[in-house]
mmCIF file of C-alpha atoms in Angstrom:
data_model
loop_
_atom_site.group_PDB
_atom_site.id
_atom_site.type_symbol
_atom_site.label_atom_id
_atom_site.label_comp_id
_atom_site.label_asym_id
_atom_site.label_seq_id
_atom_site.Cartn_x
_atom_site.Cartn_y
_atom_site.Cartn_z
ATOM 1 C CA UNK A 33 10.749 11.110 -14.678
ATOM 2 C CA UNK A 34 8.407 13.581 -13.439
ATOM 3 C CA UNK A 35 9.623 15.703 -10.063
ATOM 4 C CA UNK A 36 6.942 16.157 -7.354
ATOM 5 C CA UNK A 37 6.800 18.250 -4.645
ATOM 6 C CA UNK A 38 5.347 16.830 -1.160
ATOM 7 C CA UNK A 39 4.986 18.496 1.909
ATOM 8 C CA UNK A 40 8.375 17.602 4.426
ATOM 9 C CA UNK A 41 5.546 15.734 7.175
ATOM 10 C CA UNK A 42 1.655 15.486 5.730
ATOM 11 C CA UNK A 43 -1.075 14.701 7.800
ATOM 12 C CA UNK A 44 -1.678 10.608 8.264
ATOM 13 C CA UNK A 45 -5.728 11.613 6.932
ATOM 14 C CA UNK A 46 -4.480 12.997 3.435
ATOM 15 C CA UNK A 47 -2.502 9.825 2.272
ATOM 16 C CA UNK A 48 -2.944 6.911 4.804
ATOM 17 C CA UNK A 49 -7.312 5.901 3.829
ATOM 18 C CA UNK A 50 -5.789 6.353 0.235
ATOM 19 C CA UNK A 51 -2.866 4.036 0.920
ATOM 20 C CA UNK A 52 -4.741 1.194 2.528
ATOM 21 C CA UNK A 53 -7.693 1.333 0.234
ATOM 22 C CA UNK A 54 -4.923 0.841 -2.706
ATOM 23 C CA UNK A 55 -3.502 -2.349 -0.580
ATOM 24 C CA UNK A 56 -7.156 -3.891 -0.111
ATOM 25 C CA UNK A 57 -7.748 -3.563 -3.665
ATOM 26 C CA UNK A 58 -4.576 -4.894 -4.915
ATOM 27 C CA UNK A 59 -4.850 -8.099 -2.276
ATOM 28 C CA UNK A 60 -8.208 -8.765 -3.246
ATOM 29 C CA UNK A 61 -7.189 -9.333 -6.445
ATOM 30 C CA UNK A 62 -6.349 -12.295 -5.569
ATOM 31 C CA UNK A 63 -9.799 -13.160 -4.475
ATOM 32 C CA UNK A 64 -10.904 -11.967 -7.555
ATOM 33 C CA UNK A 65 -8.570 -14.346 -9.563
ATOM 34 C CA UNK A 66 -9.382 -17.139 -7.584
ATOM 35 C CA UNK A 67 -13.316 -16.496 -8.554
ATOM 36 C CA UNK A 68 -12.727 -15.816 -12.405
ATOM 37 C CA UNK A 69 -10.884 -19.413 -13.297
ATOM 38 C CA UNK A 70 -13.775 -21.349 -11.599
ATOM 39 C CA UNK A 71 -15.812 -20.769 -14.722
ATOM 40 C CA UNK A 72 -13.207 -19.443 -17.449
ATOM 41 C CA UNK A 73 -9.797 -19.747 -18.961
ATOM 42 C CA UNK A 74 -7.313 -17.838 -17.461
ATOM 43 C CA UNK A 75 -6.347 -16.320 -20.981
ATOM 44 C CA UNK A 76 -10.341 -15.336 -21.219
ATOM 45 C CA UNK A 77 -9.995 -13.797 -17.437
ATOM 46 C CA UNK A 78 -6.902 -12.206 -18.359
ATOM 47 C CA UNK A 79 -8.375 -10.721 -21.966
ATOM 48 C CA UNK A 80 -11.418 -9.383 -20.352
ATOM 49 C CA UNK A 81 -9.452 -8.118 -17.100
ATOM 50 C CA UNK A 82 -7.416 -5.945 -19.172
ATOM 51 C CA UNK A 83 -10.092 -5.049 -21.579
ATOM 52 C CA UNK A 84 -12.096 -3.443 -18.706
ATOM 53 C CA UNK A 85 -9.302 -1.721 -17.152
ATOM 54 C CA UNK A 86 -8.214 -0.257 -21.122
ATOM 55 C CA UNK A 87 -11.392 1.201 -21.104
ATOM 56 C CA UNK A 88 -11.128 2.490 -17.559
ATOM 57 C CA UNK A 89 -8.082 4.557 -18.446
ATOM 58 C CA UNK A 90 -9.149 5.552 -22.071
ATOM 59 C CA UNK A 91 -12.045 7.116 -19.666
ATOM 60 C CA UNK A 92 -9.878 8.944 -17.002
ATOM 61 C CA UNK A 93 -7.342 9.874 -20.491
ATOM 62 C CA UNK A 94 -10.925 11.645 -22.454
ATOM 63 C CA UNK A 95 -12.226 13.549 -18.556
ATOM 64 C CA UNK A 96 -8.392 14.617 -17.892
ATOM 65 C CA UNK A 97 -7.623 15.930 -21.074
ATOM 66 C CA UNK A 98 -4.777 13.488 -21.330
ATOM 67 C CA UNK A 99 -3.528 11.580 -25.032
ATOM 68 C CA UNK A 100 -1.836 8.676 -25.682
ATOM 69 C CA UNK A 101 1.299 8.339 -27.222
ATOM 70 C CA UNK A 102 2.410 9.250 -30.291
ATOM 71 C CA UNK A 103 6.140 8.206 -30.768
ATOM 72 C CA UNK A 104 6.157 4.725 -32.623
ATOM 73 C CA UNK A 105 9.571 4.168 -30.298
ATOM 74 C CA UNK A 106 7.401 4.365 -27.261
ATOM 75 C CA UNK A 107 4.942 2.275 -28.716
ATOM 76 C CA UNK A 108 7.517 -0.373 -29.633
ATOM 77 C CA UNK A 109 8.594 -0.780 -26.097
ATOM 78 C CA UNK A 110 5.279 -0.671 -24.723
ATOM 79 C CA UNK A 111 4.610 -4.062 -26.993
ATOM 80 C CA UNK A 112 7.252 -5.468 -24.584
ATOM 81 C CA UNK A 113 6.325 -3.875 -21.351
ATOM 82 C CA UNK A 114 2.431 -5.002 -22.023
ATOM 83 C CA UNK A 115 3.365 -8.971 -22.555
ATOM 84 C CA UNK A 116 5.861 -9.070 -19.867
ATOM 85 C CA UNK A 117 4.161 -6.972 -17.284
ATOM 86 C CA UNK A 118 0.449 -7.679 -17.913
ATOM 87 C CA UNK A 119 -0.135 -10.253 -20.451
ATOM 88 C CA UNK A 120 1.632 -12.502 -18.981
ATOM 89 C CA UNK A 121 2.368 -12.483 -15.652
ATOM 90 C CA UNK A 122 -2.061 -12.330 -15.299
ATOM 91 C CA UNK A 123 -2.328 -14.668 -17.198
ATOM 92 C CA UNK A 124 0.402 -16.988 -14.988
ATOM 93 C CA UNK A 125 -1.699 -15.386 -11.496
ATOM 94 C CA UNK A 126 -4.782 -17.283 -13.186
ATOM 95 C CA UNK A 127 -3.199 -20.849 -14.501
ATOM 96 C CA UNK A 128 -1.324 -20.663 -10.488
ATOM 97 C CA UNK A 129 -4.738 -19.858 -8.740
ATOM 98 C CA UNK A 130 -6.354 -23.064 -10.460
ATOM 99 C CA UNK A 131 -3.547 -24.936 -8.241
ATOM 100 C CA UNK A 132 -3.204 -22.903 -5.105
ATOM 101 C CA UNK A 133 -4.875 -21.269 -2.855
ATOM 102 C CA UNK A 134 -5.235 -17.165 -3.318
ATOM 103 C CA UNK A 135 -3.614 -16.268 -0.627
ATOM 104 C CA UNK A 136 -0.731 -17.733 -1.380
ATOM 105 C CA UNK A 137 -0.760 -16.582 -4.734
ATOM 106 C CA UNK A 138 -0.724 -13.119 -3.023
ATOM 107 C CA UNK A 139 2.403 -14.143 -1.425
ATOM 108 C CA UNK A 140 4.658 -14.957 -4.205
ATOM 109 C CA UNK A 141 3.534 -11.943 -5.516
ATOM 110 C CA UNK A 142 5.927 -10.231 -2.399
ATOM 111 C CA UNK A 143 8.732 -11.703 -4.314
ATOM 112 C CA UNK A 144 8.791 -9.116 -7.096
ATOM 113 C CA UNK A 145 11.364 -6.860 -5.950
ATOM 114 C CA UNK A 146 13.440 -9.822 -5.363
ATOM 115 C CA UNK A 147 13.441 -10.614 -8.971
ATOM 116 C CA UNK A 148 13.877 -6.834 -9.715
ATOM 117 C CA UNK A 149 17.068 -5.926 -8.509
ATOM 118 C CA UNK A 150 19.523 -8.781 -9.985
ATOM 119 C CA UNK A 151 18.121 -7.728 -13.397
ATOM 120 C CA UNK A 152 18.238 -4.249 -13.027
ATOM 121 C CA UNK A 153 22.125 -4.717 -11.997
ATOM 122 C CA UNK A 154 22.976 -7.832 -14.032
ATOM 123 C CA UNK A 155 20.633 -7.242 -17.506
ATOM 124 C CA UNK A 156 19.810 -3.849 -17.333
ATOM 125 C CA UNK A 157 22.507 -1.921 -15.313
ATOM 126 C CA UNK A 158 19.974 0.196 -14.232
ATOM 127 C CA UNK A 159 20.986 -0.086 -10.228
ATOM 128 C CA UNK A 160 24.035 -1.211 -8.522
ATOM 129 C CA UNK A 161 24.413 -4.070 -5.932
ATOM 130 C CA UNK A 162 25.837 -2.880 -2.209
ATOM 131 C CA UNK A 163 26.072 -5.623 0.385
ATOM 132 C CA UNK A 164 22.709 -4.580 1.616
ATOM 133 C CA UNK A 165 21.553 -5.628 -1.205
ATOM 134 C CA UNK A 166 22.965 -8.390 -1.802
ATOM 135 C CA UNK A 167 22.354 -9.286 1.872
ATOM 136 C CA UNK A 168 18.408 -8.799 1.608
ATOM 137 C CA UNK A 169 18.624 -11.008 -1.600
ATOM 138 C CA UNK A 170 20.468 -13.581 0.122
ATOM 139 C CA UNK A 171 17.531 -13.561 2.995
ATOM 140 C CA UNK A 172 14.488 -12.923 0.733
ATOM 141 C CA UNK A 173 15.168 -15.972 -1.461
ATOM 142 C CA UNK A 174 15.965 -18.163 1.802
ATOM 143 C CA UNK A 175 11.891 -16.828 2.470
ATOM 144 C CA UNK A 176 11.240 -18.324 -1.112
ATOM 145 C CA UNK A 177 12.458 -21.767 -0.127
ATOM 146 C CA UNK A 178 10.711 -21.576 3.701
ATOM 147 C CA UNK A 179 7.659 -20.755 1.491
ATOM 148 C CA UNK A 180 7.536 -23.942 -0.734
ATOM 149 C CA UNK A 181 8.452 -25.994 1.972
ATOM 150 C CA UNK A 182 11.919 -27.307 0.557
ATOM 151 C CA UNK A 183 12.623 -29.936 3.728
ATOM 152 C CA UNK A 184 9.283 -31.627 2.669
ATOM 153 C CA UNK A 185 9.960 -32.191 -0.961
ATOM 154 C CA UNK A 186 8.992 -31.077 -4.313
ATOM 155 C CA UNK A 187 6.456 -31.911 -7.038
ATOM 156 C CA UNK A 188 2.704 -32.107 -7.580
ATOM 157 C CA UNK A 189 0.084 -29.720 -8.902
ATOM 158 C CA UNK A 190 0.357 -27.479 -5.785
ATOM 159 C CA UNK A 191 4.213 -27.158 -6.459
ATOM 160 C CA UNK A 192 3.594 -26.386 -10.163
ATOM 161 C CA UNK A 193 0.764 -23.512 -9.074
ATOM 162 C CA UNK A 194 3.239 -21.935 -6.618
ATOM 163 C CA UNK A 195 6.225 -21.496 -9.639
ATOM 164 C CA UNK A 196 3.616 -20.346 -11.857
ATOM 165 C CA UNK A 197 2.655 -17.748 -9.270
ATOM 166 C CA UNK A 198 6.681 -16.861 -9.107
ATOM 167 C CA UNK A 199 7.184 -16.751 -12.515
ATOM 168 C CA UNK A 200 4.028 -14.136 -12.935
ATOM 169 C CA UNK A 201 6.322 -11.790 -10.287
ATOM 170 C CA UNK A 202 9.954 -12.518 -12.556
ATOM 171 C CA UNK A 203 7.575 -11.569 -15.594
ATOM 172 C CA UNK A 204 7.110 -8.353 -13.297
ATOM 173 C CA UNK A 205 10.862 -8.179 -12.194
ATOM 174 C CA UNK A 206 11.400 -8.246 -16.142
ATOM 175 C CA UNK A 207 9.196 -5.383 -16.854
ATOM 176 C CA UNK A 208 9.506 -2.883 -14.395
ATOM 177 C CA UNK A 209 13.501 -2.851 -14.964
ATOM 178 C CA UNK A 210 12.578 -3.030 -18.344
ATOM 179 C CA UNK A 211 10.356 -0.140 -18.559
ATOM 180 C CA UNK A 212 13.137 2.448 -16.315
ATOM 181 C CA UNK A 213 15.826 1.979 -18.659
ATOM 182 C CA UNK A 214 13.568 2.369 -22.293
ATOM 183 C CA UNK A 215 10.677 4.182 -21.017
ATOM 184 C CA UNK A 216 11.286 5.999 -17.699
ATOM 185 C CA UNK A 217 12.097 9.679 -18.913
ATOM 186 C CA UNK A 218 10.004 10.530 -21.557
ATOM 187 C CA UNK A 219 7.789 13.301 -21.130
ATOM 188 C CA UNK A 220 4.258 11.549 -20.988
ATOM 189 C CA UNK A 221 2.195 11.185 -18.111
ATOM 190 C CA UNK A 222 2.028 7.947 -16.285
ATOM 191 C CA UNK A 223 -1.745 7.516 -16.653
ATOM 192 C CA UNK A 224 -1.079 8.080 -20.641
ATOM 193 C CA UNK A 225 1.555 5.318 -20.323
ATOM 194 C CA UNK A 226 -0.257 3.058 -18.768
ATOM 195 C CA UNK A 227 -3.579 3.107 -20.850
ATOM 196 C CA UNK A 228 -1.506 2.866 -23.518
ATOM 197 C CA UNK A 229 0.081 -0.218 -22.229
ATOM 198 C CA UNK A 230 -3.013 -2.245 -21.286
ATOM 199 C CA UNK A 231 -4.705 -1.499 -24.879
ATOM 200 C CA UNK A 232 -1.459 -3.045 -26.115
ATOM 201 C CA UNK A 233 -1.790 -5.862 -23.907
ATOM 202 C CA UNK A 234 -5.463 -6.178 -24.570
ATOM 203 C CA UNK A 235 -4.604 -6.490 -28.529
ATOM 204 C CA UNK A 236 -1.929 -8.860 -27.572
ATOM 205 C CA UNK A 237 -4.622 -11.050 -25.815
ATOM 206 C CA UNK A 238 -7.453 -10.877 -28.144
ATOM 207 C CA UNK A 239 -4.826 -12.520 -30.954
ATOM 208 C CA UNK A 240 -3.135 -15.490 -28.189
ATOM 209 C CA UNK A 241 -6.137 -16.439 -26.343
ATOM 210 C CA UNK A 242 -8.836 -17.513 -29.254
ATOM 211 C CA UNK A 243 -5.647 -19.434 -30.660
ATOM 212 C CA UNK A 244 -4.728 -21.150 -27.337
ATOM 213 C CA UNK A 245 -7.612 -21.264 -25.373
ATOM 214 C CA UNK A 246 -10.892 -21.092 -28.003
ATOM 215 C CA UNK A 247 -13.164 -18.278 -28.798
ATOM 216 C CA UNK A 248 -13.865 -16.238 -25.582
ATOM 217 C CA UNK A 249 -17.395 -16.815 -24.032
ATOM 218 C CA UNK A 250 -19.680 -14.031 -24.079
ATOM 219 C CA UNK A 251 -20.180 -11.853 -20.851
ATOM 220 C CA UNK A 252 -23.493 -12.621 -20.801
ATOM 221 C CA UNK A 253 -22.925 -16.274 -20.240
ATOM 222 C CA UNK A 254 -21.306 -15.795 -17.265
ATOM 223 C CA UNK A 255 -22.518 -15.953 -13.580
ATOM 224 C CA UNK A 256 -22.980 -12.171 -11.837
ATOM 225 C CA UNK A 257 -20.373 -13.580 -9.594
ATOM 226 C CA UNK A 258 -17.684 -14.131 -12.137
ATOM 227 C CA UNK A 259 -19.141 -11.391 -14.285
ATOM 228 C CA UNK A 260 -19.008 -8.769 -11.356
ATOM 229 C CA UNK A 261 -15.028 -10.691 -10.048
ATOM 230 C CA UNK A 262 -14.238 -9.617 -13.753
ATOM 231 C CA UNK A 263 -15.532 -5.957 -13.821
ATOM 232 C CA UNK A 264 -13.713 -4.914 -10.381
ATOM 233 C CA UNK A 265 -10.875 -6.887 -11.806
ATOM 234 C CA UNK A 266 -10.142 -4.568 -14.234
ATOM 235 C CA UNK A 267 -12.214 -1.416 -13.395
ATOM 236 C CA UNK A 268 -11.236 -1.454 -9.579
ATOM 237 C CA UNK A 269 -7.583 -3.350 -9.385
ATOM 238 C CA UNK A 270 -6.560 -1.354 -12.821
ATOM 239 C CA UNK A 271 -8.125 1.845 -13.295
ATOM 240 C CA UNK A 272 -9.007 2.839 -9.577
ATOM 241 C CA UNK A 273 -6.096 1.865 -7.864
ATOM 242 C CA UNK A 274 -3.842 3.636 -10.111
ATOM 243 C CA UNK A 275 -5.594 7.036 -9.523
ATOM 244 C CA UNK A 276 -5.040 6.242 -5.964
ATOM 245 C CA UNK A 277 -1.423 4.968 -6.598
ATOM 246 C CA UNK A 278 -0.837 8.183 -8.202
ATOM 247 C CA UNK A 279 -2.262 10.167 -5.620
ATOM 248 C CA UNK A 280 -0.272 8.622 -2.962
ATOM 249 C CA UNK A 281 3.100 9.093 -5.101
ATOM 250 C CA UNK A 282 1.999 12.988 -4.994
ATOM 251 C CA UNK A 283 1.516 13.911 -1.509
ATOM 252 C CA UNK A 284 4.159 11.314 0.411
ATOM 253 C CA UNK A 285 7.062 10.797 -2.894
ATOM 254 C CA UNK A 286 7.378 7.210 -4.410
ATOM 255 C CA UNK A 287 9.251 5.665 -1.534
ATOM 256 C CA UNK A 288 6.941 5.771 0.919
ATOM 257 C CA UNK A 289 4.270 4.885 -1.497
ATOM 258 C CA UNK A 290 5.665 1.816 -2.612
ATOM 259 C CA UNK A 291 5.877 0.225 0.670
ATOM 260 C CA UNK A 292 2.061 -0.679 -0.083
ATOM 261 C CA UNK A 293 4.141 -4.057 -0.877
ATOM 262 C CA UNK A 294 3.777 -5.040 2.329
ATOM 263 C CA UNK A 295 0.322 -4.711 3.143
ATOM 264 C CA UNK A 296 -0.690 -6.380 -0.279
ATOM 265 C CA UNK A 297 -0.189 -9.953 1.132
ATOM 266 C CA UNK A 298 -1.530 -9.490 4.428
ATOM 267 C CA UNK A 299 -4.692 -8.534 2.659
ATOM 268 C CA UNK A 300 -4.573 -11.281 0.490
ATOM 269 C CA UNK A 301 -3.896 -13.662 3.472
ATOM 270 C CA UNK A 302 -7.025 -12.220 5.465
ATOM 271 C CA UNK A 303 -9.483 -11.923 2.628
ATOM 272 C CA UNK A 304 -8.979 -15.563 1.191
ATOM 273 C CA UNK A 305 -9.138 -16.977 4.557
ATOM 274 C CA UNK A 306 -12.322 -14.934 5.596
ATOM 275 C CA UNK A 307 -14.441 -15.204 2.178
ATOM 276 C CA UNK A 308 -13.281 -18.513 0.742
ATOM 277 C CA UNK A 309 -11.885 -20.349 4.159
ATOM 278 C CA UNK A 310 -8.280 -20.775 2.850
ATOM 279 C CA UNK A 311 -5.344 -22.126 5.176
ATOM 280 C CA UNK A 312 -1.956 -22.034 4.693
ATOM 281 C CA UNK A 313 0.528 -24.199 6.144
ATOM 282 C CA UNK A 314 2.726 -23.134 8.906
ATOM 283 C CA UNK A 315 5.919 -22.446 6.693
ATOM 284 C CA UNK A 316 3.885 -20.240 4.414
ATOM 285 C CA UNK A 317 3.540 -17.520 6.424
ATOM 286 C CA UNK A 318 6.563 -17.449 8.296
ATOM 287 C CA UNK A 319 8.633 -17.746 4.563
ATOM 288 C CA UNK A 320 6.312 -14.822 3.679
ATOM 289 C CA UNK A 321 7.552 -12.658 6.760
ATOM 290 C CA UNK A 322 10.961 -13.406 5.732
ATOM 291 C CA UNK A 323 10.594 -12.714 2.222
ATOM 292 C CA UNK A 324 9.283 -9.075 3.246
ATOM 293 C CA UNK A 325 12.406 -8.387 5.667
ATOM 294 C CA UNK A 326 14.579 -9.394 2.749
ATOM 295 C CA UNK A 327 12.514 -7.019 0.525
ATOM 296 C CA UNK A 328 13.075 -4.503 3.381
ATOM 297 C CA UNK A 329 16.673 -5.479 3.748
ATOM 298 C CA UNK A 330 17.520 -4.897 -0.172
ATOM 299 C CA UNK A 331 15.836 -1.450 -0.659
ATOM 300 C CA UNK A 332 17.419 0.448 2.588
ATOM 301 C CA UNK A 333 14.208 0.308 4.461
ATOM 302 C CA UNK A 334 15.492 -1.873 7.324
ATOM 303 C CA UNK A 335 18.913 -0.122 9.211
ATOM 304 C CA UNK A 336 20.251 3.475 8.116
ATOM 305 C CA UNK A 337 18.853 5.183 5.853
ATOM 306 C CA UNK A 338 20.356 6.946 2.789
ATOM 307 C CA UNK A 339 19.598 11.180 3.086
ATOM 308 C CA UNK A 340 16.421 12.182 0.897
ATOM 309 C CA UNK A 341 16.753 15.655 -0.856
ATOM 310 C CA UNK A 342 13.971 17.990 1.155
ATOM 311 C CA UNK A 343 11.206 18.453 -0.425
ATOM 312 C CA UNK A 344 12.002 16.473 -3.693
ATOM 313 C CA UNK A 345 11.367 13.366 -5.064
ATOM 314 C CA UNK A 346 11.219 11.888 -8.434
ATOM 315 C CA UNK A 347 8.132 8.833 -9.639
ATOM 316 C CA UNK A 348 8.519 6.576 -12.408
ATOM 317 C CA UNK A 349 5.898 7.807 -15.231
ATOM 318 C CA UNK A 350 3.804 4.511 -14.927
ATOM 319 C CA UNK A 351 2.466 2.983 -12.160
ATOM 320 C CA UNK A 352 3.844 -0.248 -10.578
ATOM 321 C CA UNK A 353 2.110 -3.311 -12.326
ATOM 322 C CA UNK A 354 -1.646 -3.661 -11.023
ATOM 323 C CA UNK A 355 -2.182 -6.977 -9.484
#
């Protein structure tokens, strides 16, 4: 952990274009997604995603002066960090989007920190659960259930795509947890972590995906569409918004930066319905609003607040899991 320094009240203009550029990104994602399994698989969208944003990083890494790791412990961790928070849960994002719309894909996405907190005091014992807590749990998974539309039944290939779309946010519940307790700490840089991670997760793709899925097709046999939904993929959602991500940990602390949670499904709500023409059902929506109160609820952001120490506050060492 890595203490920052941030002015007690900065200016809106220094942080606020940063913050909402990050949340446009990250909710167009979804978009992107949406375009990339119309032509290929979503292990081939996934492999090439993270590809491009490896090389992104290993760029920033070389102009900052930065390194990867060196510790073979770190490394060892970072095998499961990569699978469970990028391998994976992309991959899970892309098999969900072939199902459901993008926008609602953004959605479940919300649910992370649900998943988060009852593994990081149950599995991990890396937080404790205080009736807040467990009161914005209680209310955040009642938004699940509004969200899948539980009074109407279950079942189908939409049903399917929306718990493959949850399970890609446990996978992230899993890692993030995951990476505070083994990772968080060490005296490495988060952009070093993070490279490091994705070129782990790229190696872990480029061994599953010709296995599962066939040999990858060649970027040149794609359309400039897909090709282009690809590229900003990884070199925009990845690499970019993680220099912004860190940028906006730096001048407001990590708490106020993280609440970028809550703007990442509204953009992913307006973009699919403005560039592809998606609608959601009433219940969506509504389920969604409710999931972000119990999100609210659960990390003190809703009711009194807990003191901050002035001037002081501490960031994880990698960034929260690009989307």
């Amino acid at each position: 952990m890595t203490a920052h320094f941030t002015p007690d009240r900065p200016a809106l203009r220094s942080w606020l274009p940063g913050f909402v550029a990050l949340a446009a990104i990250w909710g167009s994602s979804f978009l992107l997604i949406k375009v990339g399994v119309a032509e290929l698989h979503p292990l081939h969208l996934t492999l090439y995603r993270v590809g491009s944003g490896a090389l992104t990083l290993l760029v920033a890494l070389a102009v900052l002066r930065d390194r990867l790791p060196r510790d073979p412990w770190i490394w060892g961790h970072l095998t499961v960090v990569a699978a469970l928070g990028v391998a994976l849960p992309f991959t899970l994002f892309g098999y969900g989007e072939q199902r459901i719309e993008s926008m609602l894909a953004g959605i479940w996405n919300a649910t992370t920190p649900l998943v988060v907190l009852p593994l990081a005091v149950l599995l991990f014992r890396t937080e404790r659960l205080t009736a807040r807590g467990a009161a914005g749990l209680a209310l955040g998974f009642t938004g699940v259930m509004v969200v899948l539309g539980v009074w109407s039944g279950i079942g189908g290939t939409h049903f399917v795509g929306q718990l493959m779309c949850f399970g890609a946010a446990a996978c992230y519940g899993l890692a993030i947890p995951y990476q505070k307790k083994f990772i968080a700490g060490r005296a490495l840089s988060g952009l070093s972590l993070s490279a490091a991670q994705l070129v782990v997760a790229a190696v872990q793709l480029a061994v599953v995906a010709p296995l599962v899925a066939g040999a990858p097709p060649l970027p040149t046999t794609l359309s400039p569409r897909v090709l282009a939904a690809v590229l900003a993929l990884g070199a925009l959602g990845t690499g970019l918004a993680f220099v912004i991500n860190l940028r906006n940990i730096r001048i407001v602390g990590a708490t106020t930066a993280s609440t970028v949670t809550y703007l990442i499904p509204v953009f992913a709500v307006l973009i699919g319905a403005v560039v592809l023409g998606e609608r959601l059902t009433w219940h969506q929506p509504v389920g969604a609003l409710i999931v972000l109160l119990g999100v609210a609820v659960s990390q003190g952001l809703v009711g009194r607040r807990r003191p901050v120490v002035a001037g002081v506050e501490r960031t994880a060492t990698a960034a929260p899991a690009a989307r």
